[in-house]
Amino acid sequence: MLAEEAAALGAEVRFVQSNHEGALVDAIQSAGKDCDGILINAGAYTHTSIAILDALLAAGLPAAEVHITDIMKREPFRRVSYAGLGCMAHFIGRGLAGYREALEFLAAVIQKGENAK
């Protein structure tokens, strides 16, 4: 789905999924070297990982946060998004469409040459 959407926008995507926080931090840091933006759904690390926040800030890239469900309507501890503090935009509770919307947002930001947060 996203690969086709990216191609239609003249972009490419690289996918990374891991259950290990350090692997996600490594991927974000690597993106800072050869990518133009970051679209992230940090899952449960959203609410706990200062390391992911620090990596997003250090990468210096435009970033967009996605969550399929509305984290603001879930348990109180899930309403805090540390990862989101390193993002320019948030696509929360929009189901899978949030990924497409975030990709379109990032493509527009990158095309305009806007800086990260």
PDB file of C-alpha atoms in Angstrom:
ATOM      1  CA  MET A   1       0.000   0.000   0.000  1.00  0.00           C
ATOM      2  CA  LEU A   2       2.576   2.631   1.061  1.00  0.00           C
ATOM      3  CA  ALA A   3       5.121   1.632  -1.560  1.00  0.00           C
ATOM      4  CA  GLU A   4       2.544   2.258  -4.283  1.00  0.00           C
ATOM      5  CA  GLU A   5       1.442   5.540  -2.694  1.00  0.00           C
ATOM      6  CA  ALA A   6       5.064   6.664  -2.451  1.00  0.00           C
ATOM      7  CA  ALA A   7       5.729   5.787  -6.095  1.00  0.00           C
ATOM      8  CA  ALA A   8       2.699   7.844  -7.122  1.00  0.00           C
ATOM      9  CA  LEU A   9       4.245  10.767  -5.221  1.00  0.00           C
ATOM     10  CA  GLY A  10       7.636  10.207  -6.833  1.00  0.00           C
ATOM     11  CA  ALA A  11       9.129   8.923  -3.600  1.00  0.00           C
ATOM     12  CA  GLU A  12      10.499   5.697  -2.170  1.00  0.00           C
ATOM     13  CA  VAL A  13       9.956   4.186   1.250  1.00  0.00           C
ATOM     14  CA  ARG A  14      12.093   1.953   3.412  1.00  0.00           C
ATOM     15  CA  PHE A  15      10.287  -0.148   5.993  1.00  0.00           C
ATOM     16  CA  VAL A  16      11.701  -1.111   9.386  1.00  0.00           C
ATOM     17  CA  GLN A  17       9.857  -3.126  12.017  1.00  0.00           C
ATOM     18  CA  SER A  18      11.369  -4.403  15.219  1.00  0.00           C
ATOM     19  CA  ASN A  19      10.352  -5.346  18.719  1.00  0.00           C
ATOM     20  CA  HIS A  20      13.719  -4.053  19.924  1.00  0.00           C
ATOM     21  CA  GLU A  21      14.016  -0.410  20.880  1.00  0.00           C
ATOM     22  CA  GLY A  22      17.702  -0.223  19.999  1.00  0.00           C
ATOM     23  CA  ALA A  23      17.065  -1.518  16.488  1.00  0.00           C
ATOM     24  CA  LEU A  24      14.494   1.241  15.987  1.00  0.00           C
ATOM     25  CA  VAL A  25      16.908   3.864  17.302  1.00  0.00           C
ATOM     26  CA  ASP A  26      19.584   2.536  14.925  1.00  0.00           C
ATOM     27  CA  ALA A  27      17.142   2.723  11.996  1.00  0.00           C
ATOM     28  CA  ILE A  28      16.188   6.314  12.836  1.00  0.00           C
ATOM     29  CA  GLN A  29      19.830   7.317  13.132  1.00  0.00           C
ATOM     30  CA  SER A  30      20.582   5.622   9.814  1.00  0.00           C
ATOM     31  CA  ALA A  31      17.668   7.453   8.174  1.00  0.00           C
ATOM     32  CA  GLY A  32      19.335  10.716   9.128  1.00  0.00           C
ATOM     33  CA  LYS A  33      22.131   9.824   6.711  1.00  0.00           C
ATOM     34  CA  ASP A  34      20.201   8.885   3.570  1.00  0.00           C
ATOM     35  CA  CYS A  35      16.486   9.673   3.888  1.00  0.00           C
ATOM     36  CA  ASP A  36      14.439  12.840   3.485  1.00  0.00           C
ATOM     37  CA  GLY A  37      11.829  12.147   6.158  1.00  0.00           C
ATOM     38  CA  ILE A  38      10.569   9.687   8.759  1.00  0.00           C
ATOM     39  CA  LEU A  39       7.087   8.249   9.139  1.00  0.00           C
ATOM     40  CA  ILE A  40       6.879   6.454  12.479  1.00  0.00           C
ATOM     41  CA  ASN A  41       4.450   4.342  14.445  1.00  0.00           C
ATOM     42  CA  ALA A  42       6.515   3.517  17.501  1.00  0.00           C
ATOM     43  CA  GLY A  43       3.819   1.279  19.000  1.00  0.00           C
ATOM     44  CA  ALA A  44       4.154   0.961  22.758  1.00  0.00           C
ATOM     45  CA  TYR A  45       7.551   2.686  22.601  1.00  0.00           C
ATOM     46  CA  THR A  46       5.582   5.845  21.802  1.00  0.00           C
ATOM     47  CA  HIS A  47       4.736   6.156  25.484  1.00  0.00           C
ATOM     48  CA  THR A  48       8.038   5.082  27.006  1.00  0.00           C
ATOM     49  CA  SER A  49      11.034   5.771  24.791  1.00  0.00           C
ATOM     50  CA  ILE A  50      13.071   8.885  25.317  1.00  0.00           C
ATOM     51  CA  ALA A  51      15.727   7.130  23.192  1.00  0.00           C
ATOM     52  CA  ILE A  52      13.425   7.143  20.150  1.00  0.00           C
ATOM     53  CA  LEU A  53      12.580  10.805  20.792  1.00  0.00           C
ATOM     54  CA  ASP A  54      16.280  11.663  21.021  1.00  0.00           C
ATOM     55  CA  ALA A  55      16.996   9.753  17.789  1.00  0.00           C
ATOM     56  CA  LEU A  56      14.203  11.582  15.960  1.00  0.00           C
ATOM     57  CA  LEU A  57      15.499  14.944  17.147  1.00  0.00           C
ATOM     58  CA  ALA A  58      19.095  14.074  16.282  1.00  0.00           C
ATOM     59  CA  ALA A  59      18.176  12.829  12.800  1.00  0.00           C
ATOM     60  CA  GLY A  60      17.033  16.348  11.932  1.00  0.00           C
ATOM     61  CA  LEU A  61      14.484  15.111   9.403  1.00  0.00           C
ATOM     62  CA  PRO A  62      10.824  16.006   9.001  1.00  0.00           C
ATOM     63  CA  ALA A  63       8.910  13.289  10.841  1.00  0.00           C
ATOM     64  CA  ALA A  64       5.255  12.308  11.088  1.00  0.00           C
ATOM     65  CA  GLU A  65       3.748  10.121  13.804  1.00  0.00           C
ATOM     66  CA  VAL A  66       1.018   7.607  12.968  1.00  0.00           C
ATOM     67  CA  HIS A  67      -1.237   5.560  15.240  1.00  0.00           C
ATOM     68  CA  ILE A  68      -4.067   3.457  13.863  1.00  0.00           C
ATOM     69  CA  THR A  69      -6.117   3.921  17.034  1.00  0.00           C
ATOM     70  CA  ASP A  70      -6.772   7.178  18.848  1.00  0.00           C
ATOM     71  CA  ILE A  71      -4.261   7.038  21.693  1.00  0.00           C
ATOM     72  CA  MET A  72      -6.032   9.971  23.359  1.00  0.00           C
ATOM     73  CA  LYS A  73      -9.085   7.760  23.908  1.00  0.00           C
ATOM     74  CA  ARG A  74      -7.133   4.883  25.415  1.00  0.00           C
ATOM     75  CA  GLU A  75      -5.652   4.351  28.874  1.00  0.00           C
ATOM     76  CA  PRO A  76      -4.195   7.490  30.488  1.00  0.00           C
ATOM     77  CA  PHE A  77      -0.594   6.278  30.183  1.00  0.00           C
ATOM     78  CA  ARG A  78      -1.045   5.886  26.411  1.00  0.00           C
ATOM     79  CA  ARG A  79      -2.017   9.539  25.999  1.00  0.00           C
ATOM     80  CA  VAL A  80       1.624  10.611  26.341  1.00  0.00           C
ATOM     81  CA  SER A  81       3.650  10.424  23.137  1.00  0.00           C
ATOM     82  CA  TYR A  82       7.344  10.971  23.655  1.00  0.00           C
ATOM     83  CA  ALA A  83       8.021   9.969  20.045  1.00  0.00           C
ATOM     84  CA  GLY A  84       5.462  12.531  18.938  1.00  0.00           C
ATOM     85  CA  LEU A  85       7.499  15.322  20.503  1.00  0.00           C
ATOM     86  CA  GLY A  86      10.022  14.739  17.719  1.00  0.00           C
ATOM     87  CA  CYS A  87       7.425  14.920  14.947  1.00  0.00           C
ATOM     88  CA  MET A  88       6.014  17.786  12.900  1.00  0.00           C
ATOM     89  CA  ALA A  89       2.579  16.192  12.478  1.00  0.00           C
ATOM     90  CA  HIS A  90       0.434  13.489  14.034  1.00  0.00           C
ATOM     91  CA  PHE A  91      -2.038  11.193  12.281  1.00  0.00           C
ATOM     92  CA  ILE A  92      -3.827   9.510  15.142  1.00  0.00           C
ATOM     93  CA  GLY A  93      -6.981   7.418  15.125  1.00  0.00           C
ATOM     94  CA  ARG A  94      -7.396   7.488  11.350  1.00  0.00           C
ATOM     95  CA  GLY A  95      -6.915   3.774  10.823  1.00  0.00           C
ATOM     96  CA  LEU A  96      -4.652   2.661   8.016  1.00  0.00           C
ATOM     97  CA  ALA A  97      -5.506   5.843   6.092  1.00  0.00           C
ATOM     98  CA  GLY A  98      -3.286   7.693   8.576  1.00  0.00           C
ATOM     99  CA  TYR A  99      -0.228   6.149   6.940  1.00  0.00           C
ATOM    100  CA  ARG A 100      -1.215   7.492   3.529  1.00  0.00           C
ATOM    101  CA  GLU A 101      -2.026  10.912   4.986  1.00  0.00           C
ATOM    102  CA  ALA A 102       1.330  11.031   6.787  1.00  0.00           C
ATOM    103  CA  LEU A 103       3.169  10.035   3.625  1.00  0.00           C
ATOM    104  CA  GLU A 104       1.398  12.770   1.650  1.00  0.00           C
ATOM    105  CA  PHE A 105       2.209  15.277   4.398  1.00  0.00           C
ATOM    106  CA  LEU A 106       5.900  14.343   4.407  1.00  0.00           C
ATOM    107  CA  ALA A 107       6.111  14.461   0.614  1.00  0.00           C
ATOM    108  CA  ALA A 108       4.676  17.989   0.650  1.00  0.00           C
ATOM    109  CA  VAL A 109       7.001  19.119   3.444  1.00  0.00           C
ATOM    110  CA  ILE A 110      10.047  17.691   1.707  1.00  0.00           C
ATOM    111  CA  GLN A 111       9.034  19.199  -1.634  1.00  0.00           C
ATOM    112  CA  LYS A 112       8.747  22.611   0.030  1.00  0.00           C
ATOM    113  CA  GLY A 113      12.144  22.110   1.665  1.00  0.00           C
ATOM    114  CA  GLU A 114      10.806  22.648   5.180  1.00  0.00           C
ATOM    115  CA  ASN A 115      13.046  21.723   8.054  1.00  0.00           C
ATOM    116  CA  ALA A 116      12.388  19.266  10.823  1.00  0.00           C
ATOM    117  CA  LYS A 117      10.695  20.395  14.011  1.00  0.00           C
TER     118      LYS A 117
END
